[in-house]
Amino acid sequence: MDIHADKILIMDFGSQTTQLIARRVREAQVYCEIHPFNMELEKIRDFGAKGIILSGGPACVLDEGAPSIDPEILDLGLPVLGICYGMQLMTHLLGGEVEKAAKREYGKAQLSIDSFQDLFHGLDGVKEGRGEQVWMSHGDKIKVPPPGFTGIAHSGNSPVAAMRHATAELYGVQFHPEVAHTPNGTEMLKNFLFRACGCKPTWTMKSFVASTVESLRQAVGSKNVVCALSGGVDSSVVAVLLHKAVGHQSTCIFVNNGLLRQGEAEEVQEIFRDTFEINLDYIDASDAFLSRLKGVVDPEQKRKIIGNLFIEIFEAEAKQIPGAEFLAQGTLYPDVIESVSFKGPSATIKTHHNVGGLPEVMNLRLIEPLRELFKDEVRKVGGELGLPHRLIQRHPFPGPGLAIRILGEVTVERLKILRQADTIVMEEMEASGLHDQVWQAFGVLLPVRTVGVMGDERTYDQVISIRIVESLDAMTADWARMPYEVLGQMSNRIINEVKGVNRVVYDISSKPPSTIEWE
Ligand code: XMP
């Protein structure tokens, strides 16, 4: 089965929710890709989509130089759905009238549906005048739909909140069906995908595994592959996929840099070597990393030292593997989307995150089996492959490990303190049932000492900061409003159980302007 046969092209005009559109389409089991709005007509034809979605965006179609498309795209005979800016652009290009708004409409709105067909098929349960909740975020609006179009829904502020062409499969919606605040948005998108475009729901993670194993087999042939295993969900999924495809032609290299969380190195060996019987090359380089980090307090210097030493060790190890021609990496779709989306300052901050440069240094060909996937899809693939739930749901963990969560010098003693505190944070996250609800939770060891009292004794000990954040993609994040009892329990346990800590604080900063990690 060709899992890419029925696919959707999403043309990006820079909306912050463009990736969400793609995720909703994928959840409906239809493959889709995001491309910049200025993709050439020829390329669009070659892409072979069953339908096109024009995203929202921050611009105004009436302004000079506003992002636009070749109007011929609307004439290809393909179904097109314009969302917000996408709808305004369709209107503008097809001879309707867009009105510049005096003020933005932002937030929840009640939509009155005028036609329960097509996009709104099956939504007539709410007919009784209650309206349909949708999320609006727009300045301009449609004053007159283009010739041939009629309004199919309205709201208090938007007389044409949705429209369609009488005969062609061209649709526009002023609101955002892709966000959670439009509860029936997924149904509307599904109506577009299945009714208008005639897509079949073939994009499942089960079919992804089958087709990827097959293509990996062909790509690798009789050669050998090296896989950098970190124990995180992405590289773990790559390791198991490769093993499934080419068995012992693939070798995983796992470098213990001495900066891992409690029990992590043992767990990785148990899962991959013992359970999955994968070729695992385990290297304990803790001493080498710690001795190079001696006396280093500058965060960037820590990162550089760790990154460089990792490459050094990895390269030396990979050279020992005969016939290795490929290097497998867990690159994900959000890293490769060529879009105009607003990414924020972390887009550049993140460049040093992944161990870049490995393939060039080593003269290996790169294999990236997860290039098409979003993180939630990778987790589903992990489930299909039988990886343990704990590993699949693991929070992201930075390459430089605990070194960037120990402010100041990294020493064996301070690593021990942070490991113990971090373990308590994780245990309490799981006990509270909130572990899978947040993006990340961890402890940070601060470079200060404070006074306390323990029994009759005065103490002068270290401070742990707890960091728990909610996020969709780590580009922005907010501190989690955790129940006081859970925070209280973490604090009590850390102060009582971790020798050397007499104070716990909770980090209530969002990103931006702070970052998720402290260094
Ligand atoms: P910041 O601190 O930049 O982190 O807000 C954003 C996300 O990236 C993770 N992170 C890293 N991941 N190598 C990684 O693989 C790194 O060097 C690194 N530094 C930060 C961080 O945990 C958060 O999820």
Coordinates of C-alpha atoms and ligand atoms in Angstrom, one line a residue:
M1 CA 0.0 0.0 0.0
D2 CA 1.3 3.4 -0.9
I3 CA 0.8 5.5 2.3
H4 CA 1.6 8.7 0.4
A5 CA -0.9 8.1 -2.4
D6 CA -3.6 10.4 -1.0
K7 CA -1.9 13.5 0.2
I8 CA -2.6 17.1 0.9
L9 CA -0.4 20.1 0.2
I10 CA -0.5 22.8 2.9
M11 CA 0.7 26.2 1.6
D12 CA 2.1 28.2 4.5
F13 CA 1.5 31.9 4.8
G14 CA 3.3 32.2 8.1
S15 CA 0.5 31.4 10.6
Q16 CA 1.6 30.1 14.0
T17 CA -1.0 27.3 13.6
T18 CA 0.2 26.0 10.2
Q19 CA 1.8 23.0 11.9
L20 CA -1.4 22.3 13.8
I21 CA -3.2 22.1 10.5
A22 CA -0.8 19.5 9.4
R23 CA -1.1 17.6 12.6
R24 CA -4.9 17.5 12.4
V25 CA -4.7 16.3 8.8
R26 CA -2.3 13.5 9.9
E27 CA -4.6 12.6 12.8
A28 CA -7.3 12.1 10.2
Q29 CA -4.8 9.6 8.7
V30 CA -4.0 11.5 5.6
Y31 CA -0.4 12.4 4.7
C32 CA 0.3 16.0 4.2
E33 CA 3.3 18.3 3.8
I34 CA 3.8 22.0 4.5
H35 CA 5.5 24.1 1.8
P36 CA 6.0 27.8 1.5
F37 CA 3.3 29.8 -0.2
N38 CA 5.5 30.7 -3.1
M39 CA 6.0 27.0 -4.2
E40 CA 6.2 27.0 -8.0
L41 CA 3.2 25.9 -10.0
E42 CA 5.2 23.1 -11.7
K43 CA 6.3 21.7 -8.4
I44 CA 2.7 21.8 -7.1
R45 CA 1.6 19.8 -10.1
D46 CA 4.4 17.3 -9.6
F47 CA 3.6 17.0 -5.9
G48 CA 0.4 15.3 -6.9
A49 CA -1.8 16.3 -4.0
K50 CA -5.5 15.4 -3.8
G51 CA -6.2 18.8 -2.3
I52 CA -4.6 22.1 -1.1
I53 CA -5.0 24.0 2.1
L54 CA -4.0 27.6 2.2
S55 CA -2.9 28.5 5.8
G56 CA -3.6 31.6 7.8
G57 CA -0.9 34.3 8.1
P58 CA -0.2 37.7 9.6
A59 CA -0.3 39.8 6.4
C60 CA -3.2 41.7 4.9
V61 CA -4.1 40.7 1.3
L62 CA -4.8 44.4 0.4
D63 CA -1.2 45.5 1.2
E64 CA 1.4 45.8 -1.4
G65 CA 3.8 42.8 -1.4
A66 CA 1.4 40.6 0.6
P67 CA 2.2 36.9 0.1
S68 CA 0.2 35.5 -2.8
I69 CA -0.1 32.5 -5.1
D70 CA -0.4 32.0 -8.8
P71 CA -4.2 32.2 -9.4
E72 CA -3.8 29.2 -11.6
I73 CA -3.5 27.1 -8.5
L74 CA -7.2 27.7 -7.9
D75 CA -7.9 26.5 -11.4
L76 CA -6.1 23.1 -11.3
G77 CA -9.4 21.3 -10.6
L78 CA -8.1 20.4 -7.1
P79 CA -10.2 21.1 -4.0
V80 CA -8.8 24.1 -2.1
L81 CA -9.6 25.1 1.5
G82 CA -8.5 28.6 2.5
I83 CA -8.2 29.2 6.2
C84 CA -8.3 32.8 7.5
Y85 CA -5.7 34.6 5.4
G86 CA -6.0 31.8 2.9
M87 CA -9.7 32.6 2.5
Q88 CA -9.1 36.3 2.2
L89 CA -6.5 35.6 -0.5
M90 CA -8.9 33.4 -2.5
T91 CA -11.5 36.1 -2.2
H92 CA -9.1 38.8 -3.4
L93 CA -7.7 36.7 -6.3
L94 CA -11.2 35.6 -7.5
G95 CA -12.8 39.0 -7.6
G96 CA -14.5 39.2 -4.2
E97 CA -14.1 42.0 -1.8
V98 CA -12.0 42.0 1.4
E99 CA -12.6 44.7 3.9
K100 CA -9.8 46.1 6.1
A101 CA -11.0 45.8 9.7
A102 CA -10.8 48.6 12.2
K103 CA -10.1 46.1 15.0
R104 CA -9.0 42.5 15.3
E105 CA -11.4 39.8 16.2
Y106 CA -9.6 37.4 18.5
G107 CA -11.0 34.5 20.6
K108 CA -14.1 32.3 20.7
A109 CA -17.0 33.1 18.5
Q110 CA -20.4 31.5 17.8
L111 CA -20.8 30.4 14.2
S112 CA -24.2 30.1 12.7
I113 CA -24.1 27.5 10.0
D114 CA -26.3 28.2 7.0
S115 CA -25.7 24.9 5.1
F116 CA -25.2 21.6 6.8
Q117 CA -23.5 20.1 3.7
D118 CA -20.0 19.8 2.5
L119 CA -17.7 21.2 5.2
F120 CA -20.4 21.2 7.8
H121 CA -21.8 17.8 7.0
G122 CA -22.9 16.0 10.1
L123 CA -22.8 19.0 12.4
D124 CA -26.6 19.7 12.4
G125 CA -26.8 18.4 15.9
V126 CA -26.4 22.0 17.0
K127 CA -29.1 23.4 14.8
E128 CA -31.2 24.7 17.6
G129 CA -29.9 28.2 17.5
R130 CA -27.0 27.4 19.8
G131 CA -24.4 27.9 17.2
E132 CA -21.1 26.3 16.8
Q133 CA -18.1 27.4 18.8
V134 CA -15.1 28.4 16.6
W135 CA -11.9 30.3 17.2
M136 CA -11.3 33.6 15.4
S137 CA -8.1 35.4 15.0
H138 CA -8.3 37.9 12.1
G139 CA -8.3 41.6 11.3
D140 CA -9.7 41.7 7.7
K141 CA -12.9 40.0 6.6
I142 CA -14.9 39.1 3.6
K143 CA -17.3 41.8 2.5
V144 CA -18.4 40.3 -0.8
P145 CA -17.6 36.7 -1.7
P146 CA -16.2 36.2 -5.2
P147 CA -18.6 35.5 -8.1
G148 CA -19.9 31.9 -7.9
F149 CA -19.3 31.7 -4.2
T150 CA -22.0 31.8 -1.5
G151 CA -21.7 32.2 2.3
I152 CA -22.3 28.9 4.2
A153 CA -21.9 30.3 7.7
H154 CA -21.9 33.6 9.5
S155 CA -21.1 35.0 12.9
G156 CA -21.8 38.3 14.7
N157 CA -18.7 39.9 13.4
S158 CA -18.3 38.1 10.1
P159 CA -21.2 38.0 7.7
V160 CA -19.3 35.6 5.5
A161 CA -17.5 33.3 8.0
A162 CA -17.4 30.4 5.6
M163 CA -18.0 30.1 1.9
R164 CA -18.0 27.7 -1.0
H165 CA -18.1 27.8 -4.8
A166 CA -21.3 26.6 -6.4
T167 CA -19.6 24.0 -8.6
A168 CA -15.8 23.9 -8.0
E169 CA -14.5 22.4 -4.7
L170 CA -13.3 25.7 -3.4
Y171 CA -13.9 26.5 0.2
G172 CA -13.0 29.3 2.7
V173 CA -13.3 29.6 6.4
Q174 CA -12.6 32.7 8.4
F175 CA -12.0 30.9 11.7
H176 CA -9.4 28.3 12.6
P177 CA -10.7 24.7 12.4
E178 CA -7.2 23.4 13.4
V179 CA -7.2 24.7 17.0
A180 CA -8.7 23.0 20.0
H181 CA -11.0 26.0 20.7
T182 CA -12.9 25.0 17.6
P183 CA -14.2 21.7 19.0
N184 CA -15.7 20.4 15.7
G185 CA -12.8 21.7 13.7
T186 CA -11.4 18.3 13.1
E187 CA -14.8 17.1 11.7
M188 CA -14.8 20.1 9.3
L189 CA -11.3 19.3 8.2
K190 CA -12.3 15.6 7.7
N191 CA -15.2 16.7 5.6
F192 CA -12.8 18.6 3.4
L193 CA -10.3 15.6 3.2
F194 CA -12.8 12.8 2.7
R195 CA -15.8 14.4 1.0
A196 CA -14.3 17.2 -1.0
C197 CA -10.8 15.6 -1.8
G198 CA -11.9 12.0 -1.8
C199 CA -8.8 11.0 0.3
K200 CA -8.6 7.6 2.0
P201 CA -7.3 7.3 5.5
T202 CA -4.1 5.3 4.7
W203 CA -1.6 7.2 6.8
T204 CA -1.4 5.1 9.9
M205 CA 1.7 4.4 12.0
K206 CA 1.2 0.7 11.4
S207 CA 1.4 1.2 7.7
F208 CA 4.3 3.7 8.2
V209 CA 6.3 1.0 10.0
A210 CA 5.7 -1.5 7.2
S211 CA 6.6 0.8 4.4
T212 CA 9.6 2.3 6.2
V213 CA 11.1 -1.1 7.1
E214 CA 10.8 -2.0 3.4
S215 CA 12.4 1.3 2.2
L216 CA 15.2 1.0 4.8
R217 CA 16.0 -2.5 3.6
Q218 CA 16.3 -1.2 0.0
A219 CA 18.4 1.8 1.0
V220 CA 20.8 -0.1 3.1
G221 CA 21.2 -3.1 0.9
S222 CA 24.1 -5.2 2.1
K223 CA 26.0 -2.4 3.8
N224 CA 26.2 -1.6 7.5
V225 CA 24.6 1.2 9.5
V226 CA 25.6 3.1 12.6
C227 CA 23.0 4.6 14.8
A228 CA 23.6 7.1 17.6
L229 CA 21.4 6.0 20.4
S230 CA 20.7 8.5 23.2
G231 CA 17.9 6.7 25.0
G232 CA 15.4 9.4 24.0
V233 CA 12.3 8.5 22.1
D234 CA 13.5 9.6 18.6
S235 CA 16.8 7.7 18.5
S236 CA 15.2 4.7 20.2
V237 CA 12.5 4.5 17.5
V238 CA 15.1 4.8 14.8
A239 CA 17.2 2.0 16.4
V240 CA 14.3 -0.4 16.6
L241 CA 13.1 0.4 13.0
L242 CA 16.5 -0.2 11.7
H243 CA 16.9 -3.5 13.6
K244 CA 13.6 -4.6 12.2
A245 CA 14.7 -3.7 8.7
V246 CA 18.3 -4.9 8.6
G247 CA 18.9 -6.8 11.8
H248 CA 22.5 -7.0 12.8
Q249 CA 23.7 -4.9 9.9
S250 CA 22.9 -2.1 12.2
T251 CA 24.9 -1.2 15.3
C252 CA 23.8 1.3 17.9
I253 CA 26.5 3.3 19.7
F254 CA 25.5 4.6 23.1
V255 CA 27.9 6.9 24.8
N256 CA 27.5 7.3 28.5
N257 CA 28.8 10.8 29.2
G258 CA 28.4 10.5 32.9
L259 CA 25.7 13.2 32.7
L260 CA 22.7 11.0 32.5
R261 CA 19.8 10.6 34.9
Q262 CA 19.7 7.9 37.5
G263 CA 19.5 4.4 36.1
E264 CA 19.4 5.6 32.5
A265 CA 22.5 3.8 31.2
E266 CA 21.4 0.5 32.7
E267 CA 17.9 0.9 31.3
V268 CA 19.1 1.5 27.8
Q269 CA 21.3 -1.6 27.9
E270 CA 18.5 -3.7 29.2
I271 CA 15.9 -2.5 26.7
F272 CA 18.0 -2.6 23.6
R273 CA 20.6 -5.3 24.2
D274 CA 18.5 -7.7 26.3
T275 CA 14.9 -7.2 25.1
F276 CA 15.3 -6.2 21.5
E277 CA 18.6 -8.0 21.0
I278 CA 20.0 -5.1 19.1
N279 CA 23.8 -4.8 18.4
L280 CA 24.7 -2.3 21.1
D281 CA 28.1 -0.7 21.5
Y282 CA 28.0 0.7 25.0
I283 CA 30.8 3.1 25.9
D284 CA 31.3 4.4 29.4
A285 CA 33.2 7.7 28.9
S286 CA 32.0 9.3 32.1
D287 CA 35.6 9.9 33.4
A288 CA 36.7 11.6 30.2
F289 CA 33.7 13.9 30.1
L290 CA 34.0 14.8 33.8
S291 CA 37.7 15.5 33.6
R292 CA 37.3 17.8 30.6
L293 CA 34.5 19.6 32.4
K294 CA 36.6 20.2 35.5
G295 CA 36.6 23.8 36.5
V296 CA 34.3 24.9 33.6
V297 CA 31.3 27.1 34.6
D298 CA 30.4 28.8 31.4
P299 CA 27.3 27.2 29.8
E300 CA 28.4 27.6 26.2
Q301 CA 31.8 26.2 27.0
K302 CA 30.2 23.2 28.7
R303 CA 28.1 22.5 25.6
K304 CA 31.1 22.8 23.3
I305 CA 33.2 20.5 25.4
I306 CA 30.5 17.9 25.6
G307 CA 29.6 18.1 21.9
N308 CA 33.1 17.9 20.7
L309 CA 34.1 15.0 22.9
F310 CA 31.0 13.1 21.9
I311 CA 31.9 13.4 18.2
E312 CA 35.5 12.4 19.0
I313 CA 34.4 9.2 20.8
F314 CA 31.6 8.4 18.4
E315 CA 33.8 8.7 15.4
A316 CA 36.5 6.5 16.9
E317 CA 34.0 3.9 17.8
A318 CA 32.2 4.0 14.4
K319 CA 35.5 3.4 12.6
Q320 CA 35.7 0.0 14.3
I321 CA 32.5 -1.1 12.6
P322 CA 33.4 -2.8 9.4
G323 CA 31.6 -1.7 6.2
A324 CA 29.7 1.0 7.9
E325 CA 28.3 3.3 5.2
F326 CA 25.3 4.9 6.8
L327 CA 24.6 7.0 9.8
A328 CA 21.0 6.9 11.1
Q329 CA 19.6 9.9 12.9
G330 CA 16.2 10.8 14.5
T331 CA 15.6 14.0 12.6
L332 CA 11.9 14.9 12.8
Y333 CA 9.5 16.8 10.4
P334 CA 9.4 20.1 12.4
D335 CA 13.2 20.3 11.9
V336 CA 13.0 20.1 8.1
I337 CA 9.8 22.0 7.3
E338 CA 10.7 24.6 4.8
S339 CA 8.1 27.2 5.8
V340 CA 7.7 30.8 6.5
S341 CA 6.3 30.2 9.9
F342 CA 7.2 32.4 12.8
K343 CA 9.7 30.4 14.8
G344 CA 10.9 32.8 17.4
P345 CA 14.5 33.3 18.6
S346 CA 14.8 29.7 19.6
A347 CA 15.0 28.6 16.0
T348 CA 18.6 29.8 16.0
I349 CA 19.3 29.0 19.6
K350 CA 18.4 25.4 18.9
T351 CA 20.9 24.9 16.0
H352 CA 23.6 23.8 18.4
H353 CA 21.2 21.4 20.2
N354 CA 21.6 18.4 17.9
V355 CA 24.9 16.9 17.5
G356 CA 25.5 18.5 14.1
G357 CA 28.5 17.8 12.0
L358 CA 28.7 14.1 12.6
P359 CA 28.0 12.9 9.1
E360 CA 30.3 15.4 7.4
V361 CA 33.1 14.6 9.8
M362 CA 32.7 10.9 9.3
N363 CA 32.0 10.7 5.6
L364 CA 28.9 8.6 6.2
R365 CA 25.7 8.8 4.3
L366 CA 22.7 10.0 6.3
I367 CA 19.5 8.0 6.9
E368 CA 16.7 9.8 8.6
P369 CA 13.7 7.5 8.8
L370 CA 11.6 9.9 10.9
R371 CA 12.0 12.9 8.7
E372 CA 8.3 12.9 7.8
L373 CA 6.9 12.6 11.4
F374 CA 5.7 14.8 14.1
K375 CA 6.7 13.9 17.7
D376 CA 3.3 12.5 18.5
E377 CA 3.6 10.2 15.5
V378 CA 7.0 9.1 16.6
R379 CA 5.5 8.1 19.9
K380 CA 2.8 6.1 18.1
V381 CA 5.4 4.4 16.0
G382 CA 7.3 3.5 19.2
G383 CA 4.1 1.9 20.5
E384 CA 3.7 -0.1 17.2
L385 CA 7.3 -1.3 17.7
G386 CA 6.6 -2.5 21.2
L387 CA 8.9 0.0 23.0
P388 CA 7.9 0.4 26.7
H389 CA 5.4 3.1 27.6
R390 CA 7.9 4.7 29.9
L391 CA 10.4 5.3 27.2
I392 CA 7.9 6.4 24.6
Q393 CA 6.5 9.0 27.0
R394 CA 9.9 10.2 28.2
H395 CA 10.3 13.9 28.4
P396 CA 13.0 15.5 26.1
F397 CA 16.4 15.4 27.6
P398 CA 19.2 17.6 26.3
G399 CA 22.3 16.2 24.8
P400 CA 24.6 17.9 27.3
G401 CA 22.5 16.2 30.0
L402 CA 22.7 17.2 33.6
A403 CA 25.7 19.4 33.0
I404 CA 23.4 22.2 31.9
R405 CA 21.2 21.7 34.9
I406 CA 24.1 22.0 37.3
L407 CA 24.8 25.7 37.4
G408 CA 28.5 26.2 38.1
E409 CA 31.0 23.4 38.1
V410 CA 30.0 19.9 37.4
T411 CA 31.4 17.5 40.0
V412 CA 30.7 13.9 40.9
E413 CA 29.2 15.1 44.2
R414 CA 26.9 17.7 42.6
L415 CA 25.8 15.2 40.0
K416 CA 24.8 12.8 42.8
I417 CA 22.7 15.5 44.4
L418 CA 20.9 16.4 41.2
R419 CA 20.3 12.8 40.2
Q420 CA 18.6 12.1 43.5
A421 CA 16.5 15.3 43.4
D422 CA 15.6 14.7 39.8
T423 CA 14.5 11.1 40.5
I424 CA 12.1 12.4 43.2
V425 CA 10.7 15.0 40.8
M426 CA 10.0 12.3 38.2
E427 CA 8.6 9.8 40.7
E428 CA 6.1 12.4 42.0
M429 CA 5.2 13.4 38.4
E430 CA 4.3 9.8 37.8
A431 CA 2.5 9.3 41.1
S432 CA 0.4 12.4 40.4
G433 CA -0.6 11.1 37.0
L434 CA 0.6 14.4 35.5
H435 CA 3.8 13.1 33.9
D436 CA 2.3 12.7 30.4
Q437 CA 0.4 16.0 30.6
V438 CA 3.5 18.3 30.7
W439 CA 6.3 18.8 28.2
Q440 CA 9.1 18.5 30.7
A441 CA 9.8 18.3 34.4
F442 CA 13.2 18.3 36.0
G443 CA 15.4 19.6 38.8
V444 CA 18.1 22.2 38.5
L445 CA 20.9 22.5 41.0
L446 CA 21.7 26.2 41.8
P447 CA 25.1 27.6 42.5
V448 CA 24.1 29.2 45.8
R449 CA 23.9 28.1 49.4
T450 CA 21.2 29.2 51.8
V451 CA 20.8 29.0 55.5
G452 CA 18.3 26.5 57.0
V453 CA 17.5 24.8 60.2
M454 CA 17.4 21.0 60.6
G455 CA 16.5 19.8 64.1
D456 CA 18.5 22.1 66.3
E457 CA 21.2 22.6 63.8
R458 CA 21.8 25.5 61.5
T459 CA 22.5 24.3 57.9
Y460 CA 24.1 26.1 55.0
D461 CA 23.2 24.0 52.0
Q462 CA 22.3 23.9 48.3
V463 CA 19.1 24.8 46.5
I464 CA 17.1 22.8 43.9
S465 CA 14.8 24.6 41.5
I466 CA 12.0 22.6 40.1
R467 CA 11.2 23.3 36.4
I468 CA 7.9 22.0 35.0
V469 CA 6.7 23.4 31.7
E470 CA 3.9 23.0 29.2
S471 CA 4.6 23.4 25.6
L472 CA 3.7 22.2 22.1
D473 CA 7.0 22.3 20.4
A474 CA 9.6 23.8 22.9
M475 CA 9.7 27.0 20.9
T476 CA 7.5 28.7 23.5
A477 CA 6.6 27.3 26.9
D478 CA 4.7 28.2 30.0
W479 CA 5.4 27.1 33.6
A480 CA 2.9 24.4 34.6
R481 CA 0.3 25.4 37.2
M482 CA 1.0 22.3 39.3
P483 CA -1.2 21.4 42.2
Y484 CA 0.4 22.7 45.4
E485 CA 0.2 19.2 47.0
V486 CA 2.4 17.8 44.3
L487 CA 4.9 20.6 44.6
G488 CA 4.8 20.3 48.4
Q489 CA 5.4 16.6 48.2
M490 CA 8.4 17.0 45.9
S491 CA 9.9 19.7 48.1
N492 CA 9.4 17.7 51.3
R493 CA 11.0 14.6 49.8
I494 CA 13.9 16.4 48.3
I495 CA 14.8 18.2 51.5
N496 CA 14.4 15.1 53.6
E497 CA 16.0 12.6 51.3
V498 CA 18.7 14.4 49.5
K499 CA 21.7 15.2 51.7
G500 CA 23.1 18.6 51.0
V501 CA 19.8 20.3 50.0
N502 CA 17.9 22.5 52.4
R503 CA 15.7 24.6 50.1
V504 CA 13.5 24.0 47.0
V505 CA 12.0 26.7 44.8
Y506 CA 9.6 26.5 41.8
D507 CA 10.5 28.2 38.6
I508 CA 7.6 30.4 37.3
S509 CA 9.1 31.8 34.2
S510 CA 7.8 31.3 30.7
K511 CA 9.6 31.0 27.4
P512 CA 10.3 33.6 26.1
P513 CA 11.9 35.5 27.7
S514 CA 13.4 32.6 29.7
T515 CA 14.4 29.3 28.1
I516 CA 13.3 25.9 29.3
E517 CA 16.7 24.8 30.4
W518 CA 18.7 27.1 32.7
E519 CA 21.9 27.0 30.7
Ligands
XMP1 P1 15.5 25.7 25.6 O1 16.3 25.6 26.9 O2 16.3 26.2 24.5 O3 15.2 24.2 25.3 O4 14.2 26.4 25.8 C1 14.2 23.8 24.3 C2 14.2 22.4 24.3 O5 15.4 21.8 23.8 C3 16.0 20.9 24.7 N1 17.4 21.2 24.7 C4 18.3 20.4 24.1 N2 18.1 19.2 23.4 N3 20.4 19.1 23.0 C5 19.2 18.6 22.8 O6 19.0 17.5 22.2 C6 20.7 20.2 23.6 O7 21.8 20.7 23.7 C7 19.5 20.9 24.2 N4 19.4 22.1 24.9 C8 18.1 22.2 25.2 C9 15.3 21.3 26.0 O8 15.4 20.3 27.0 C10 14.0 21.7 25.6 O9 13.1 20.6 25.5

